[in-house]
mmCIF file of C-alpha atoms and ligand atoms in Angstrom:
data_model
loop_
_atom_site.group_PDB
_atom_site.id
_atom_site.type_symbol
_atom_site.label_atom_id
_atom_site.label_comp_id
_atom_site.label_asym_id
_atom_site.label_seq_id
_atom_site.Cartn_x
_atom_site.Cartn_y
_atom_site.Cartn_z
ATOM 1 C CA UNK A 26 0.000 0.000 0.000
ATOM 2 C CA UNK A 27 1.480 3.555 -0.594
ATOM 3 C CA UNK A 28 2.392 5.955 2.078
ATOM 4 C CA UNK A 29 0.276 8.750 1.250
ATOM 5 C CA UNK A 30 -3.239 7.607 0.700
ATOM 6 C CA UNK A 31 -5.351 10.801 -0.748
ATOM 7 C CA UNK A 32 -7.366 11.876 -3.430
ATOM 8 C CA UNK A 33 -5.160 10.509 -6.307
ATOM 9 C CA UNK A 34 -4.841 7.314 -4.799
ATOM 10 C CA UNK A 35 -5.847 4.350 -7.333
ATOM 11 C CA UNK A 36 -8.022 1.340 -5.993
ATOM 12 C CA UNK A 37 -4.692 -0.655 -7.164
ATOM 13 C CA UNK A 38 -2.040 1.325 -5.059
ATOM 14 C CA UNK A 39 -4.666 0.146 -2.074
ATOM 15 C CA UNK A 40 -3.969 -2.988 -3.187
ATOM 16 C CA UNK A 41 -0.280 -2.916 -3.436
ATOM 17 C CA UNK A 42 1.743 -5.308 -1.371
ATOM 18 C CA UNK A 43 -1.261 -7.148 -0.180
ATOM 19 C CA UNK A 44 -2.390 -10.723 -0.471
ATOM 20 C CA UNK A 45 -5.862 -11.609 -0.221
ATOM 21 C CA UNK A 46 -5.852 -15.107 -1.410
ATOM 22 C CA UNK A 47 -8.563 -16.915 0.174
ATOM 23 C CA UNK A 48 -10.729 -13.575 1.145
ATOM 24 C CA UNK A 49 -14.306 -13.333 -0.569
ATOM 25 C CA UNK A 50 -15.801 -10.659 -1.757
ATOM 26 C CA UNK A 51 -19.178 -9.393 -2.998
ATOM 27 C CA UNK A 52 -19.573 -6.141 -5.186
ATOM 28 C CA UNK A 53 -22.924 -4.927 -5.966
ATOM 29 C CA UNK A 54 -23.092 -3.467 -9.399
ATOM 30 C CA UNK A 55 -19.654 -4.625 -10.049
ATOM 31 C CA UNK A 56 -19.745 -5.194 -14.349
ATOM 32 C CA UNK A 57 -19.552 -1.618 -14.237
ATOM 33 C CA UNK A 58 -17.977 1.963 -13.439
ATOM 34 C CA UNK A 59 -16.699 1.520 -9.688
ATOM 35 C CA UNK A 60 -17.710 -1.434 -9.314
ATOM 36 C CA UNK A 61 -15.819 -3.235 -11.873
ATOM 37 C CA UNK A 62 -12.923 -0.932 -10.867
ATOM 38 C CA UNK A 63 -12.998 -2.196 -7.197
ATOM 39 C CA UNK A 64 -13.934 -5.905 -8.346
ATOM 40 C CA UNK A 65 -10.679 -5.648 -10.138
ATOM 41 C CA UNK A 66 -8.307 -4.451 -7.787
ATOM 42 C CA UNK A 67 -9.763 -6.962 -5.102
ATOM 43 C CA UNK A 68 -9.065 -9.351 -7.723
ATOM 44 C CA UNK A 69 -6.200 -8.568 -8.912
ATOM 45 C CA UNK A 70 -4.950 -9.054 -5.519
ATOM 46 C CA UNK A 71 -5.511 -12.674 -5.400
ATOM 47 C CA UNK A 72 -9.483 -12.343 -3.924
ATOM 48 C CA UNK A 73 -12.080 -14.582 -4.760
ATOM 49 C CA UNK A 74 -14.917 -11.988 -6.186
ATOM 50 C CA UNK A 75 -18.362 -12.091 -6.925
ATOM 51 C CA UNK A 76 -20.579 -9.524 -8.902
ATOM 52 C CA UNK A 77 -24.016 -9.312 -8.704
ATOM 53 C CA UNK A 78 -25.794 -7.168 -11.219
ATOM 54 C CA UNK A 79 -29.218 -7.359 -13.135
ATOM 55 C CA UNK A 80 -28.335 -7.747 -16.005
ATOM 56 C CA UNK A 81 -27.176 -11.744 -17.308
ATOM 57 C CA UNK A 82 -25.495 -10.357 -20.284
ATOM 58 C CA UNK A 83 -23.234 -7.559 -18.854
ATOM 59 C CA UNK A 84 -22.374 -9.961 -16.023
ATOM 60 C CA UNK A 85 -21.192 -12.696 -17.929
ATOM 61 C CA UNK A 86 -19.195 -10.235 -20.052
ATOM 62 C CA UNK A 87 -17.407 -8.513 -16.861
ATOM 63 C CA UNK A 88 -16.870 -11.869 -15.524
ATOM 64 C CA UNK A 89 -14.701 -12.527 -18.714
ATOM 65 C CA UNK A 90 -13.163 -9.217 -18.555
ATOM 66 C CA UNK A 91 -12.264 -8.929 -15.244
ATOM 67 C CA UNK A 92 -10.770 -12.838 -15.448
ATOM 68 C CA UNK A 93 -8.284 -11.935 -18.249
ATOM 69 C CA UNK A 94 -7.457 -8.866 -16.540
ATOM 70 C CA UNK A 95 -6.276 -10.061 -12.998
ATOM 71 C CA UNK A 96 -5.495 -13.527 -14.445
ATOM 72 C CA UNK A 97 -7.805 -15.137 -11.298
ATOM 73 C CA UNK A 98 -10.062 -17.616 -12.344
ATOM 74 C CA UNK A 99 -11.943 -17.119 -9.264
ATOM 75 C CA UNK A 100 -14.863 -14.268 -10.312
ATOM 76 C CA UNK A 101 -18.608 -15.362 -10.278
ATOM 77 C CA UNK A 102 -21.326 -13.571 -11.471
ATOM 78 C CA UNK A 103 -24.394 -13.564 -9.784
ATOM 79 C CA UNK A 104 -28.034 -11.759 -10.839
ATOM 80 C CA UNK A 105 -29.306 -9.542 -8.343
ATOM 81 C CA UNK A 106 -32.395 -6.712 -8.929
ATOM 82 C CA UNK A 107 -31.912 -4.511 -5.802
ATOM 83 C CA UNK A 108 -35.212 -2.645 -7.120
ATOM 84 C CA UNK A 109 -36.819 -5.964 -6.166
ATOM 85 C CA UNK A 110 -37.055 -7.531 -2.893
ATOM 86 C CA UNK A 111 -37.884 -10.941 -3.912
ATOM 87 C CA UNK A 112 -34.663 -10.580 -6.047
ATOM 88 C CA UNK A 113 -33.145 -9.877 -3.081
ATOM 89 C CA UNK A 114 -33.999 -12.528 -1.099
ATOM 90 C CA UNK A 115 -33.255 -15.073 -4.043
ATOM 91 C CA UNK A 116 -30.181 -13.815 -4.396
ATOM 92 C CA UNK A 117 -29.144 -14.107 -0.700
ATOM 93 C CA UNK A 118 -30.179 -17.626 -0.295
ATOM 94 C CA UNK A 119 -28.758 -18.660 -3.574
ATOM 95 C CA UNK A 120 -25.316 -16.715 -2.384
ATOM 96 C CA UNK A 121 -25.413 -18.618 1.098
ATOM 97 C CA UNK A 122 -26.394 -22.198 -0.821
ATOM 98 C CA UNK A 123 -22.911 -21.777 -3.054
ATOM 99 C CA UNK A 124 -20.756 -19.459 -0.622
ATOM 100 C CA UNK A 125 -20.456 -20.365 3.132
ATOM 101 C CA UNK A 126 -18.396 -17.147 3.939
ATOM 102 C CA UNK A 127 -17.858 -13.835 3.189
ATOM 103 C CA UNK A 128 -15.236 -11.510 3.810
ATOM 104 C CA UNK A 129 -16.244 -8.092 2.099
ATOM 105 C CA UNK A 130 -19.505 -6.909 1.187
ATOM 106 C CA UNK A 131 -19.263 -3.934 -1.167
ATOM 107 C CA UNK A 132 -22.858 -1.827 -1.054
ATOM 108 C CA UNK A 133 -21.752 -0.279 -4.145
ATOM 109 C CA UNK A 134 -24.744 -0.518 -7.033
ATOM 110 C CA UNK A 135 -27.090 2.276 -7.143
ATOM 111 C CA UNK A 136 -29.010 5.151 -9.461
ATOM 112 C CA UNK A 137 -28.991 8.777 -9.540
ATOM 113 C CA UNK A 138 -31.579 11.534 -10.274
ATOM 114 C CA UNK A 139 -34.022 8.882 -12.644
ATOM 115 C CA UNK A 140 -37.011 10.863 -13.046
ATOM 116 C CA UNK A 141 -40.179 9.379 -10.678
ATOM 117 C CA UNK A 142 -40.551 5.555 -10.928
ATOM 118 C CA UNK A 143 -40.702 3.122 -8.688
ATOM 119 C CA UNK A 144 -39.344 -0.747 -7.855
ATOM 120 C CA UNK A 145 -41.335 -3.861 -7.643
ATOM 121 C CA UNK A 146 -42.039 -3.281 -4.310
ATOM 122 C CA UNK A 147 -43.848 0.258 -4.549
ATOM 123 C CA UNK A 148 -40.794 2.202 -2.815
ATOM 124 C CA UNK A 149 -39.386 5.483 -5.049
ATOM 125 C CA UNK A 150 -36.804 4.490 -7.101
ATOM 126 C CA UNK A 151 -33.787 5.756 -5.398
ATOM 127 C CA UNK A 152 -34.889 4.774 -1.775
ATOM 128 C CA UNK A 153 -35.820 1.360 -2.681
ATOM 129 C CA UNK A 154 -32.544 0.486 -5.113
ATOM 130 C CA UNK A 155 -29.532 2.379 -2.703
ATOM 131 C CA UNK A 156 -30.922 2.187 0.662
ATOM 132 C CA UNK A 157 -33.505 -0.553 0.861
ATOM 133 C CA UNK A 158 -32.338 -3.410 -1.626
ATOM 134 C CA UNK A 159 -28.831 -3.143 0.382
ATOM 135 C CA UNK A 160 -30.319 -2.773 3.815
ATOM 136 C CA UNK A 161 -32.188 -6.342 3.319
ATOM 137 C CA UNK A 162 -28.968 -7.866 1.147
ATOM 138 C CA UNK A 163 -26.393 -6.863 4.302
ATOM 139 C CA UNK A 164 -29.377 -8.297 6.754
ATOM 140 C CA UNK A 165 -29.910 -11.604 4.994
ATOM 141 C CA UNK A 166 -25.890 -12.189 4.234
ATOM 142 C CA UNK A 167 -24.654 -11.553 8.034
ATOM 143 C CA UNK A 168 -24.771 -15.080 8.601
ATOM 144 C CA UNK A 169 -22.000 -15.422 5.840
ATOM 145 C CA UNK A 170 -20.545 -12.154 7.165
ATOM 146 C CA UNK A 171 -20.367 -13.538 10.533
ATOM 147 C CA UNK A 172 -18.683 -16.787 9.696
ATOM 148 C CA UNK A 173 -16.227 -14.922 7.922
ATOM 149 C CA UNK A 174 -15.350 -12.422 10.862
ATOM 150 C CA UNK A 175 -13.376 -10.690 10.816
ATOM 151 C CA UNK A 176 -15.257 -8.801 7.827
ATOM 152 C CA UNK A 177 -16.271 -5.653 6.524
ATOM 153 C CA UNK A 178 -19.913 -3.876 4.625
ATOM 154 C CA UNK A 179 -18.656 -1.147 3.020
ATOM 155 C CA UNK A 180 -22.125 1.612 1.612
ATOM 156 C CA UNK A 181 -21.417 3.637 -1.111
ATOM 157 C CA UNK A 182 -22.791 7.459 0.067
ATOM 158 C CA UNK A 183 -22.129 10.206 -1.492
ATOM 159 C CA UNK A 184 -21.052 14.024 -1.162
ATOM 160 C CA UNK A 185 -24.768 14.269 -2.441
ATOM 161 C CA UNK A 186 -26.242 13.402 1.047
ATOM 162 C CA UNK A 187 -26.011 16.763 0.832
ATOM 163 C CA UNK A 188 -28.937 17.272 -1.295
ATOM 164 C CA UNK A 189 -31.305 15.808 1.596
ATOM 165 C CA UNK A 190 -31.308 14.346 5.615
ATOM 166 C CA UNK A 191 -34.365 11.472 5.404
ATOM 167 C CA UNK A 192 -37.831 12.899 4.538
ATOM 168 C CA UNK A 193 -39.394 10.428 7.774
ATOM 169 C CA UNK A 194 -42.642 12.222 6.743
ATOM 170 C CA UNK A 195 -42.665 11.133 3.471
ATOM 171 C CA UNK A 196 -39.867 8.080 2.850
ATOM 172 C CA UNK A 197 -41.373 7.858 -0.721
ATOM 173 C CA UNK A 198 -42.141 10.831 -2.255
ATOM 174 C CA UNK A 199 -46.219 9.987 -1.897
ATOM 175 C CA UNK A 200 -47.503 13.332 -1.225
ATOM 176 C CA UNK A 201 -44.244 15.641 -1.464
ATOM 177 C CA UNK A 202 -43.423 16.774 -5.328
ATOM 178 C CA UNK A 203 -40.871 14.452 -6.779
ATOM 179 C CA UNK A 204 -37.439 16.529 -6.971
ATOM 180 C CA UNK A 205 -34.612 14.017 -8.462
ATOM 181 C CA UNK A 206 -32.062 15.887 -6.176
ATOM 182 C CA UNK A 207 -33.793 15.274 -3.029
ATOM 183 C CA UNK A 208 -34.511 11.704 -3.976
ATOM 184 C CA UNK A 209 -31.014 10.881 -4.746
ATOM 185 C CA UNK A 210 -29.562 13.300 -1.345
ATOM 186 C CA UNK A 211 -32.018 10.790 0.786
ATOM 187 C CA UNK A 212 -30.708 7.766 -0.165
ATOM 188 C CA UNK A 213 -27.102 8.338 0.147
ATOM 189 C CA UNK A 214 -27.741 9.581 3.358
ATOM 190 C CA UNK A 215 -29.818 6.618 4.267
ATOM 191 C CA UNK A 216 -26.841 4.559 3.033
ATOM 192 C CA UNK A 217 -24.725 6.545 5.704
ATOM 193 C CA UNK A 218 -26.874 5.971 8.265
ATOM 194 C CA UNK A 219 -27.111 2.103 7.401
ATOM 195 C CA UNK A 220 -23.267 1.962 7.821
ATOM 196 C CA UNK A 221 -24.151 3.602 11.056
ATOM 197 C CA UNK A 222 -26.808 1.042 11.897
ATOM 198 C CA UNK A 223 -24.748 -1.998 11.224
ATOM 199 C CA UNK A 224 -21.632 -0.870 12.589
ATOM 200 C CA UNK A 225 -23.289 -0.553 15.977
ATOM 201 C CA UNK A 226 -25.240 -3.520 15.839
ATOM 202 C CA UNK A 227 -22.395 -5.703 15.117
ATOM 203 C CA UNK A 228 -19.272 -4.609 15.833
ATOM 204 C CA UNK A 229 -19.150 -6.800 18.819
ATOM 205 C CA UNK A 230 -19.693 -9.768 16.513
ATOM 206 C CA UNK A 231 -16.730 -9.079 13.957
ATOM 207 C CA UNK A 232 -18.646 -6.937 11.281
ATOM 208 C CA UNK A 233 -17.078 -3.347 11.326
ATOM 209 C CA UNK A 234 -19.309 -1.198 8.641
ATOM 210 C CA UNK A 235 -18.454 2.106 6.650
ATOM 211 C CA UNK A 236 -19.656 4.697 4.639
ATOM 212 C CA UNK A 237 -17.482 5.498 1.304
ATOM 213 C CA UNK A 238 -17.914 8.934 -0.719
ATOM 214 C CA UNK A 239 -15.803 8.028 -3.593
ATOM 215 C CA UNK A 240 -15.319 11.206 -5.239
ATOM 216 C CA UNK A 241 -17.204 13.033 -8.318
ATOM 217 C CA UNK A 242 -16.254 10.038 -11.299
ATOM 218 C CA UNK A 243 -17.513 10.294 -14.897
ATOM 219 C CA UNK A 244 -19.204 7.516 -15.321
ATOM 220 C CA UNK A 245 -23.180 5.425 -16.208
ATOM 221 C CA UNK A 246 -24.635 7.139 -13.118
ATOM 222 C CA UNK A 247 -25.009 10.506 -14.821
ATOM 223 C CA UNK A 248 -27.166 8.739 -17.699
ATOM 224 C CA UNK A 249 -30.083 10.490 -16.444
ATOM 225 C CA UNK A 250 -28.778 14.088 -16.432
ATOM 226 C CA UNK A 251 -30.152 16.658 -18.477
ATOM 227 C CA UNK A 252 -27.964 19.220 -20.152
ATOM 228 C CA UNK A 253 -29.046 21.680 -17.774
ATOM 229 C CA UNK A 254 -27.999 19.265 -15.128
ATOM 230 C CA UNK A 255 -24.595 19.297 -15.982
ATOM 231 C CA UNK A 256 -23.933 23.083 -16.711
ATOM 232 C CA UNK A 257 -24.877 23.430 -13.328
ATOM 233 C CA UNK A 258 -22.124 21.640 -12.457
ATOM 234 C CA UNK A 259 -19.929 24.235 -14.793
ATOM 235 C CA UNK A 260 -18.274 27.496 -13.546
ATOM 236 C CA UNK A 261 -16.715 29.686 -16.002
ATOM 237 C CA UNK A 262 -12.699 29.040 -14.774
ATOM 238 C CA UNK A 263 -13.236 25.431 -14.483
ATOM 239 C CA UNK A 264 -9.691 23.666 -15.377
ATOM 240 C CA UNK A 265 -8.788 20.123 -16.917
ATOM 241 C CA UNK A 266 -9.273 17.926 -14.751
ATOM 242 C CA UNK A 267 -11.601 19.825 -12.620
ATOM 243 C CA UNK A 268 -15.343 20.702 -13.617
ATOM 244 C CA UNK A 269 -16.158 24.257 -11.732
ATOM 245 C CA UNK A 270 -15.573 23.634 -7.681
ATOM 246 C CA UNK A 271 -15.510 19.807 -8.599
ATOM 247 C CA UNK A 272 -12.505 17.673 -8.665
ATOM 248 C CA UNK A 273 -13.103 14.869 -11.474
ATOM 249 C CA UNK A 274 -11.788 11.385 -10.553
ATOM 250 C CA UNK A 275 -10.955 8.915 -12.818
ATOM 251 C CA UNK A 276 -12.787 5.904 -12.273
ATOM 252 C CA UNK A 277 -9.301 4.033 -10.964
ATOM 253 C CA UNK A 278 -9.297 6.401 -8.251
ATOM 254 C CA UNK A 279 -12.442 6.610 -7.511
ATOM 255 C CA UNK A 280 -12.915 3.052 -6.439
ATOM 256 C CA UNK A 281 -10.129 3.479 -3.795
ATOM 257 C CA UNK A 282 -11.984 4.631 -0.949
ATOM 258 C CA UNK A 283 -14.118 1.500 -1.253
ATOM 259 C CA UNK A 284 -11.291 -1.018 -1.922
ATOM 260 C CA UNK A 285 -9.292 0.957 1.195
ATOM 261 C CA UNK A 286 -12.560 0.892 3.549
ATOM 262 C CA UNK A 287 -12.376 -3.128 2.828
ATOM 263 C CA UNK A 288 -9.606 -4.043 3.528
ATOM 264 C CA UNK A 289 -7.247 -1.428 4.954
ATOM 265 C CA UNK A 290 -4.995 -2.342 8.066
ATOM 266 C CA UNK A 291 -5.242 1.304 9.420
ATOM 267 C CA UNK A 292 -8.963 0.526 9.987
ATOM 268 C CA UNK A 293 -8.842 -2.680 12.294
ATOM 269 C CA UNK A 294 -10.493 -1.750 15.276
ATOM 270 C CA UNK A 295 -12.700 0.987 13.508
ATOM 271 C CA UNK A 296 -15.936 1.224 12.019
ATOM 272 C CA UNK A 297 -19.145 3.669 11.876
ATOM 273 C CA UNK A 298 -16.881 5.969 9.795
ATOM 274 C CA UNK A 299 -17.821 7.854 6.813
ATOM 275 C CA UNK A 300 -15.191 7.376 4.583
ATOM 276 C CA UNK A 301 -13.588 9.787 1.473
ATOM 277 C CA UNK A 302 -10.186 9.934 -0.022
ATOM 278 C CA UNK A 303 -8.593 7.504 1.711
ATOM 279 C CA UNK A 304 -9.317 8.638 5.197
ATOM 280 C CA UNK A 305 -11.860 9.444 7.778
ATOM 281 C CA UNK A 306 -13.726 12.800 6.477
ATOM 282 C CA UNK A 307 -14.773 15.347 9.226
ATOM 283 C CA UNK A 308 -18.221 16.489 9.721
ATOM 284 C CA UNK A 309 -18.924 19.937 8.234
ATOM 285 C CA UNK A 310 -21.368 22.517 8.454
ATOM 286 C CA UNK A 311 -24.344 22.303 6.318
ATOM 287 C CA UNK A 312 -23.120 24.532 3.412
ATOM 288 C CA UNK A 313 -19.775 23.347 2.829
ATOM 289 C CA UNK A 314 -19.585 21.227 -0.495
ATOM 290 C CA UNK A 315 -15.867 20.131 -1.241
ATOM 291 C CA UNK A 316 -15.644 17.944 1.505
ATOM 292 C CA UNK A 317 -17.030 16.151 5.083
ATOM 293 C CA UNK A 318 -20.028 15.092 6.014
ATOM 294 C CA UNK A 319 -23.380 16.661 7.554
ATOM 295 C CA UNK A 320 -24.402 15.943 11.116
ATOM 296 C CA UNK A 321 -27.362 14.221 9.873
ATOM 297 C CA UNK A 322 -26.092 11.614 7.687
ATOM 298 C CA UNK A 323 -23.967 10.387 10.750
ATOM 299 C CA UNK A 324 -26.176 11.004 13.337
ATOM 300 C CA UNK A 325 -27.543 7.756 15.894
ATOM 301 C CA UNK A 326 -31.005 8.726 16.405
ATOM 302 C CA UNK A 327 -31.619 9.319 12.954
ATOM 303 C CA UNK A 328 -29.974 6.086 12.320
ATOM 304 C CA UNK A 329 -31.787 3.734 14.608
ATOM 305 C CA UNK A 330 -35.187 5.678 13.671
ATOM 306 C CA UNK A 331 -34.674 4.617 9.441
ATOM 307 C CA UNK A 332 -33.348 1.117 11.028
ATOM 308 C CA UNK A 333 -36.633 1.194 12.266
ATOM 309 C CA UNK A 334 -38.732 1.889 8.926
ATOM 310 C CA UNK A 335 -36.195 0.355 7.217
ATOM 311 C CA UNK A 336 -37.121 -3.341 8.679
ATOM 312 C CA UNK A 337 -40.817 -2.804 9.090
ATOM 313 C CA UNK A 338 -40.761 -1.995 4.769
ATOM 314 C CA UNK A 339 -38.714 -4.679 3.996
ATOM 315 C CA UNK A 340 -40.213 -7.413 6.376
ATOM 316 C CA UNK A 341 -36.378 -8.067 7.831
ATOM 317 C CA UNK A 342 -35.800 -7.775 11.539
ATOM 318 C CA UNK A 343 -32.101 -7.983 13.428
HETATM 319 N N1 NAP B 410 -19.728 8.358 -9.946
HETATM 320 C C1 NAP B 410 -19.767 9.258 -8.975
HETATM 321 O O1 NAP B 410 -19.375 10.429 -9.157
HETATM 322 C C2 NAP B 410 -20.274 8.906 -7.611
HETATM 323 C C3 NAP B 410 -20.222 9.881 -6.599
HETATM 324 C C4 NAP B 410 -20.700 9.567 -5.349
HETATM 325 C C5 NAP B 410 -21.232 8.315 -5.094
HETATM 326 N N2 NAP B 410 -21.283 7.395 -6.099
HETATM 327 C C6 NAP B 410 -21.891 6.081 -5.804
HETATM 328 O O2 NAP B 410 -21.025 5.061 -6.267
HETATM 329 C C7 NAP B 410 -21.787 3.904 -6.635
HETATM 330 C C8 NAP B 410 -21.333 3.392 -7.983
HETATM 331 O O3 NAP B 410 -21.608 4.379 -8.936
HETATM 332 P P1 NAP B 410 -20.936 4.420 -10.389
HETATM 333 O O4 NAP B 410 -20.511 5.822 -10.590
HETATM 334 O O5 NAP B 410 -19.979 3.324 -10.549
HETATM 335 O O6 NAP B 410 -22.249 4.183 -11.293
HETATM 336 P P2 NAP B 410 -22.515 3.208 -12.532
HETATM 337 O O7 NAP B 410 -21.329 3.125 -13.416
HETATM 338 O O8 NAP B 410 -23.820 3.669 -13.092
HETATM 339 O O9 NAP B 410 -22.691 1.804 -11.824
HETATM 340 C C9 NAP B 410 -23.811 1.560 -11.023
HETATM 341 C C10 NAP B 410 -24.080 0.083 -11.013
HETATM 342 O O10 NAP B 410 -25.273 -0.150 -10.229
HETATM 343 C C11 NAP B 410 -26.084 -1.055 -10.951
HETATM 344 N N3 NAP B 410 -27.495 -0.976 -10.603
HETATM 345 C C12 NAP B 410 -28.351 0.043 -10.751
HETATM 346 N N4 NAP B 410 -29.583 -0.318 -10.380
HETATM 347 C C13 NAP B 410 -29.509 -1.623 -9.993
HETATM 348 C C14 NAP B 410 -30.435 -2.575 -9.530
HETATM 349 N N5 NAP B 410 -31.741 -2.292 -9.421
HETATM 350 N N6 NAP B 410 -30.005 -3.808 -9.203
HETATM 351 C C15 NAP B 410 -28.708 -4.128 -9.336
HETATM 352 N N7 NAP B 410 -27.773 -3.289 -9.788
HETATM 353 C C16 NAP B 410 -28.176 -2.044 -10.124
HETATM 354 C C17 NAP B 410 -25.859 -0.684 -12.405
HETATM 355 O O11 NAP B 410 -26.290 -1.718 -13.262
HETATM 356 P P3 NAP B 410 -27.055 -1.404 -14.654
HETATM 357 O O12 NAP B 410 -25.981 -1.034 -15.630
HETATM 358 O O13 NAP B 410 -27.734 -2.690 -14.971
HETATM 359 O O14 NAP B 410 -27.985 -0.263 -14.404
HETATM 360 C C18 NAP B 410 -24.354 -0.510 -12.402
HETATM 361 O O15 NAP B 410 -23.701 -1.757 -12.495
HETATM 362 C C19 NAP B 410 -23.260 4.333 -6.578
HETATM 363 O O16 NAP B 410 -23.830 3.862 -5.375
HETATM 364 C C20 NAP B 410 -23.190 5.856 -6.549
HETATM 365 O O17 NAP B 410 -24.287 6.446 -5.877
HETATM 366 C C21 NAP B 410 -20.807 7.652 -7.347
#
């Protein structure tokens, strides 16, 4: 691993140095963007992997990829529809029929700012895909988790838990006006608080949790941005590399926070953290964009009051 872990930092420099031969691994949404990027390093690195995704043919196509890439034969693909709870719980029991451990669990698939829709289950979009779908995946694989303790969940937040704390009024946009931004701001900082939730819950029992904001990264997630979405993202002096205040990542740096939050040897004995270059961010006034977190994204009682919601919607208790 390299000295100075920051911003720049590649999911493969995490990687450096370390063997993780024998470690398994689970990335959500891993055939593509950050996923495949932190599915890679963790393979490259000798770690069995599995990606779970929705779609057969992009699975069995990153499966190839990411075999000839690492030159590790052990990579699985598995079919998962977060945005469907009986997926879920398919998927889980199917996992635990072929896997009887687990090492990592990478929260990492999710949408952003999709206009108003809704899963199989009724829940708006962005709630039920981020939050929920990985809420009942972590609860359904702890047995797994726990016989491979020591492990780690890593959620993938987001700097955009800035766009919203949780709407507890209104989880699912039923009677407020749908605004994409808010929608997408909720579920990140759900996924916060779930790091929160399971960190707390079962620390004792060898599962350390952690939230991840990976960065601003070009990739899929923006395909349902609007021109006018992304000149708001403009300023007039914005330099290469850099897209007005924002600092673009490439995609190989952008999956380091994840990879580092999994297996990292500076974290042993931590957990409940939200996570972002490489290090534990600060909490921040609301306001302040570049960097940190809000109070409410990290915050207990908010945390234990989703948990709450959170099992009654999808019929899981702890
Ligand atoms: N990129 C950024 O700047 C950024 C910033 C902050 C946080 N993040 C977070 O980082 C994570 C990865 O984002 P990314 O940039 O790598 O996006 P991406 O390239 O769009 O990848 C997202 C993955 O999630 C999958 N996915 C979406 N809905 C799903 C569902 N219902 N069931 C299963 N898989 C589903 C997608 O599969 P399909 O191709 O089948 O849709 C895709 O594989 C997300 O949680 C995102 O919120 C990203």
């Amino acid at each position: 691993m390299t000295d100075a872990l920051g911003a720049t930092t590649t999911a493969m420099d995490v990687v450096k140095g370390r063997d993780l031969t024998g470690r398994r691994a689970l990335v959500t949404g891993g055939y593509a963007g950050l996923g495949y990027e932190t599915a890679r390093a963790l393979a490259s690195a000798g770690a069995e992997v599995v990606i779970a995704g929705r779609d057969a043919h992009k699975l069995k196509a990153a499966v190839a990829s990411l075999s000839e890439a690492t030159g590790n034969p052990h990579i699985h693909g598995m079919l998962l529809d977060l945005a469907n709870l009986a997926s879920v719980r398919q998927f889980a029991s199917d996992f635990q029929a072929r896997f009887p451990k687990l090492k990592y669990l990478i929260n990492n698939a999710g949408v952003m700012a999709c206009p108003l829709s809704r899963t199989a289950d009724g829940f708006e979009m962005q709630f039920g895909t981020n939050h929920l779908g990985h809420f009942l995946l972590s609860g359904l694989l702890l047995p797994v988790l726990k016989a491979g303790q020591p492990g780690r969940i890593v959620f993938l937040s987001s700097g955009g838990h800035k766009y919203s704390p949780i709407n507890f009024d209104d989880l699912n946009f039923e009677h407020t006006e749908y605004d994409k931004w808010k929608a997408y701001g909720q579920s990140k900082t759900a996924n916060a608080l779930c790091a929160l939730g399971f960190d707390r819950r079962y620390r004792d029992q060898g599962i350390r949790s952690f939230a991840v904001h990976p960065g601003v990264i070009f990739t899929d997630l923006a395909r349902h941005l609007t021109e006018e979405d992304f000149k708001a993202f403009e300023s007039k002096d914005g330099k290469e590399g850099q897209r007005g205040k924002l600092v673009i990542k490439t995609v190989e740096q952008g999956a380091a926070t994840s990879v580092w939050a999994a297996i990292a040897k500076e974290l042993r004995g931590e957990g409940g953290l939200y996570l972002e270059d490489c290090h534990a961010a600060q909490q921040v006034e609301e306001g302040v964009q570049s960097h940190g977190y809000y109070e409410y994204a990290m915050n207990p009682r908010q945390s234990d009051r989703l948990w709450r919601f959170s099992e009654r919607l999808v019929g899981w208790k702890s």
